[in-house]
Short mmCIF file of C-alpha atoms in Angstrom, two decimals:
data_model
loop_
_atom_site.label_atom_id
_atom_site.label_comp_id
_atom_site.label_asym_id
_atom_site.label_seq_id
_atom_site.Cartn_x
_atom_site.Cartn_y
_atom_site.Cartn_z
CA MET M 28 -36.36 -7.88 15.73
CA SER M 29 -35.03 -10.04 18.56
CA GLU M 30 -33.96 -9.77 22.19
CA HIS M 31 -30.84 -11.25 23.72
CA ARG M 32 -30.62 -11.66 27.48
CA ALA M 33 -27.95 -12.15 30.09
CA THR M 34 -28.22 -12.23 33.86
CA ILE M 35 -25.20 -11.08 35.85
CA ARG M 36 -25.14 -12.40 39.42
CA TRP M 37 -22.77 -11.24 42.18
CA THR M 38 -22.92 -11.82 45.94
CA ARG M 39 -20.73 -10.22 48.58
CA THR M 40 -18.50 -12.80 50.27
CA SER M 41 -16.42 -10.67 52.65
CA ALA M 42 -17.33 -8.99 55.91
CA ASP M 43 -15.77 -5.71 54.87
CA TYR M 44 -16.52 -3.91 51.65
CA THR M 45 -13.73 -1.68 50.38
CA TYR M 46 -12.20 -1.31 46.93
CA ASP M 47 -9.31 -3.55 47.92
CA THR M 48 -11.38 -6.26 49.60
CA TYR M 49 -14.67 -6.85 47.80
CA ASN M 50 -14.75 -9.92 45.59
CA ARG M 51 -14.99 -9.47 41.85
CA ALA M 52 -16.15 -13.03 41.12
CA HIS M 53 -19.59 -13.28 39.55
CA GLU M 54 -21.50 -15.29 36.96
CA MET M 55 -22.71 -14.39 33.49
CA ILE M 56 -25.86 -16.46 33.12
CA PHE M 57 -27.50 -17.28 29.79
CA LYS M 58 -30.41 -19.37 28.50
CA ASP M 59 -32.51 -19.04 31.67
CA GLY M 60 -29.74 -20.51 33.80
CA ALA M 61 -28.69 -23.31 31.47
CA ILE M 62 -25.25 -21.74 30.96
CA ALA M 63 -23.29 -20.02 33.73
CA LEU M 64 -19.94 -18.52 32.81
CA PRO M 65 -17.58 -17.80 35.73
CA ALA M 66 -16.54 -14.16 35.42
CA SER M 67 -14.52 -11.53 37.23
CA SER M 68 -12.84 -8.22 36.60
CA ALA M 69 -9.50 -8.33 34.79
CA PRO M 70 -6.45 -9.12 36.97
CA ASP M 71 -5.29 -5.49 36.61
CA PHE M 72 -8.44 -4.54 38.50
CA LYS M 73 -8.08 -7.11 41.29
CA GLY M 74 -9.93 -9.83 39.40
CA ASP M 75 -9.46 -13.58 39.14
CA ILE M 76 -7.26 -14.60 36.20
CA ASP M 77 -9.08 -17.96 36.00
CA ARG M 78 -12.41 -16.30 35.14
CA VAL M 79 -13.54 -14.50 32.00
CA ASN M 80 -13.50 -10.73 32.34
CA PRO M 81 -15.79 -8.27 30.52
CA GLU M 82 -12.96 -7.07 28.28
CA GLU M 83 -12.30 -10.64 27.10
CA ALA M 84 -16.02 -11.24 26.60
CA PHE M 85 -16.22 -8.07 24.49
CA VAL M 86 -13.33 -9.19 22.28
CA ALA M 87 -14.83 -12.69 22.03
CA ALA M 88 -18.23 -11.27 21.04
CA LEU M 89 -16.66 -9.27 18.20
CA SER M 90 -14.59 -12.25 17.06
CA SER M 91 -17.47 -14.71 17.25
CA CYS M 92 -19.86 -12.41 15.39
CA HIS M 93 -17.28 -11.78 12.64
CA MET M 94 -16.69 -15.52 12.28
CA LEU M 95 -20.39 -16.35 12.09
CA THR M 96 -20.92 -13.62 9.50
CA PHE M 97 -17.87 -14.83 7.53
CA LEU M 98 -19.22 -18.40 7.51
CA ALA M 99 -22.59 -17.13 6.24
CA VAL M 100 -20.95 -15.03 3.50
CA CYS M 101 -18.84 -18.00 2.41
CA ALA M 102 -21.83 -20.37 2.42
CA ARG M 103 -23.77 -17.99 0.19
CA LYS M 104 -20.82 -17.92 -2.22
CA ARG M 105 -20.51 -21.73 -2.04
CA LEU M 106 -17.03 -21.49 -0.51
CA ILE M 107 -16.75 -24.37 1.95
CA VAL M 108 -14.87 -23.53 5.15
CA ASP M 109 -13.35 -26.44 7.09
CA VAL M 110 -11.62 -24.57 9.93
CA TYR M 111 -11.76 -21.00 11.25
CA GLU M 112 -9.59 -19.82 14.12
CA ASP M 113 -9.07 -16.29 15.36
CA ASP M 114 -6.49 -14.98 17.83
CA ALA M 115 -8.29 -11.72 18.59
CA VAL M 116 -6.74 -9.02 20.76
CA GLY M 117 -8.38 -6.01 22.40
CA VAL M 118 -6.45 -3.05 23.77
CA LEU M 119 -7.65 -1.17 26.83
CA ASP M 120 -6.53 2.46 26.65
CA ARG M 121 -7.48 5.94 27.80
CA ALA M 122 -9.84 7.94 25.63
CA PRO M 123 -9.18 11.68 25.14
CA SER M 124 -11.77 12.20 27.90
CA GLY M 125 -9.47 10.28 30.26
CA LYS M 126 -11.88 7.37 30.61
CA LEU M 127 -10.76 3.80 30.00
CA TRP M 128 -12.20 2.00 27.00
CA ILE M 129 -11.40 -0.82 24.60
CA ALA M 130 -9.83 1.45 22.00
CA ARG M 131 -9.24 -1.17 19.35
CA VAL M 132 -9.73 -4.83 18.61
CA THR M 133 -7.65 -6.72 16.08
CA LEU M 134 -9.07 -9.90 14.62
CA ARG M 135 -6.48 -12.30 13.20
CA PRO M 136 -8.54 -15.02 11.56
CA ARG M 137 -6.96 -18.05 9.95
CA VAL M 138 -9.27 -19.88 7.56
CA ARG M 139 -8.87 -23.26 5.95
CA PHE M 140 -11.18 -23.95 3.05
CA ALA M 141 -12.17 -27.38 1.77
CA ASP M 142 -10.03 -28.79 -1.02
CA GLY M 143 -10.74 -26.88 -4.20
CA ALA M 144 -12.70 -24.16 -2.39
CA GLY M 145 -9.81 -21.86 -1.50
CA ALA M 146 -9.75 -18.12 -1.97
CA ASP M 147 -6.86 -15.94 -3.13
CA ALA M 148 -5.68 -13.05 -0.94
CA ALA M 149 -7.89 -10.47 -2.68
CA THR M 150 -11.00 -12.66 -2.38
CA LEU M 151 -10.22 -13.45 1.25
CA ALA M 152 -9.84 -9.73 2.02
CA GLU M 153 -13.19 -9.02 0.34
CA LEU M 154 -14.90 -11.82 2.28
CA HIS M 155 -13.59 -10.41 5.56
CA HIS M 156 -14.52 -6.85 4.54
CA LYS M 157 -18.10 -7.90 3.75
CA SER M 158 -18.25 -9.89 7.00
CA HIS M 159 -17.08 -6.91 9.03
CA GLU M 160 -19.60 -4.61 7.36
CA ASN M 161 -22.43 -6.99 8.26
CA CYS M 162 -21.35 -8.08 11.76
CA PHE M 163 -24.08 -7.05 14.22
CA ILE M 164 -21.67 -6.54 17.09
CA ALA M 165 -19.12 -4.52 15.08
CA ASN M 166 -21.98 -2.32 13.87
CA SER M 167 -22.96 -1.69 17.51
CA VAL M 168 -19.66 -0.36 18.89
CA THR M 169 -17.39 2.64 18.37
CA THR M 170 -14.21 0.64 19.01
CA ALA M 171 -11.90 0.45 16.00
CA VAL M 172 -11.97 -3.12 14.67
CA THR M 173 -9.24 -4.26 12.28
CA VAL M 174 -9.18 -7.58 10.46
CA GLU M 175 -5.76 -9.01 9.63
CA PRO M 176 -6.28 -12.38 7.90
CA ARG M 177 -3.45 -14.84 8.59
CA GLY M 178 -3.90 -17.09 5.62
#
């Protein structure tokens, strides 16, 4: 159907190359170089806290995809959304195999509808359920994703 591309660019910056000394800083490049996102490993893995790490990007991709799907579902139902904000959290854990993985992601969206376009708790839960079922990214991963609407 469609392709989505990213270029990841890293260059060694130190004379020695050991686990403790090699730099983790790199760039995630999109749109043929038009967008370059400074990235690194997570601080727990000797990365730079001021750069996005792959775990954060993974959580953000799930959150963003859910939001975009939610907005589409609402638009089709003629429910006008004014503001959507999500404080998503991913948890890195050990799988039964002993390997590290993002075991679960919790989305905590807060939605504000336009005046007169609000949804009760049951409707909001159904909108998020339908959004999760149709989110491309959520459908592509084995990580447990939970949606906990915050109002």
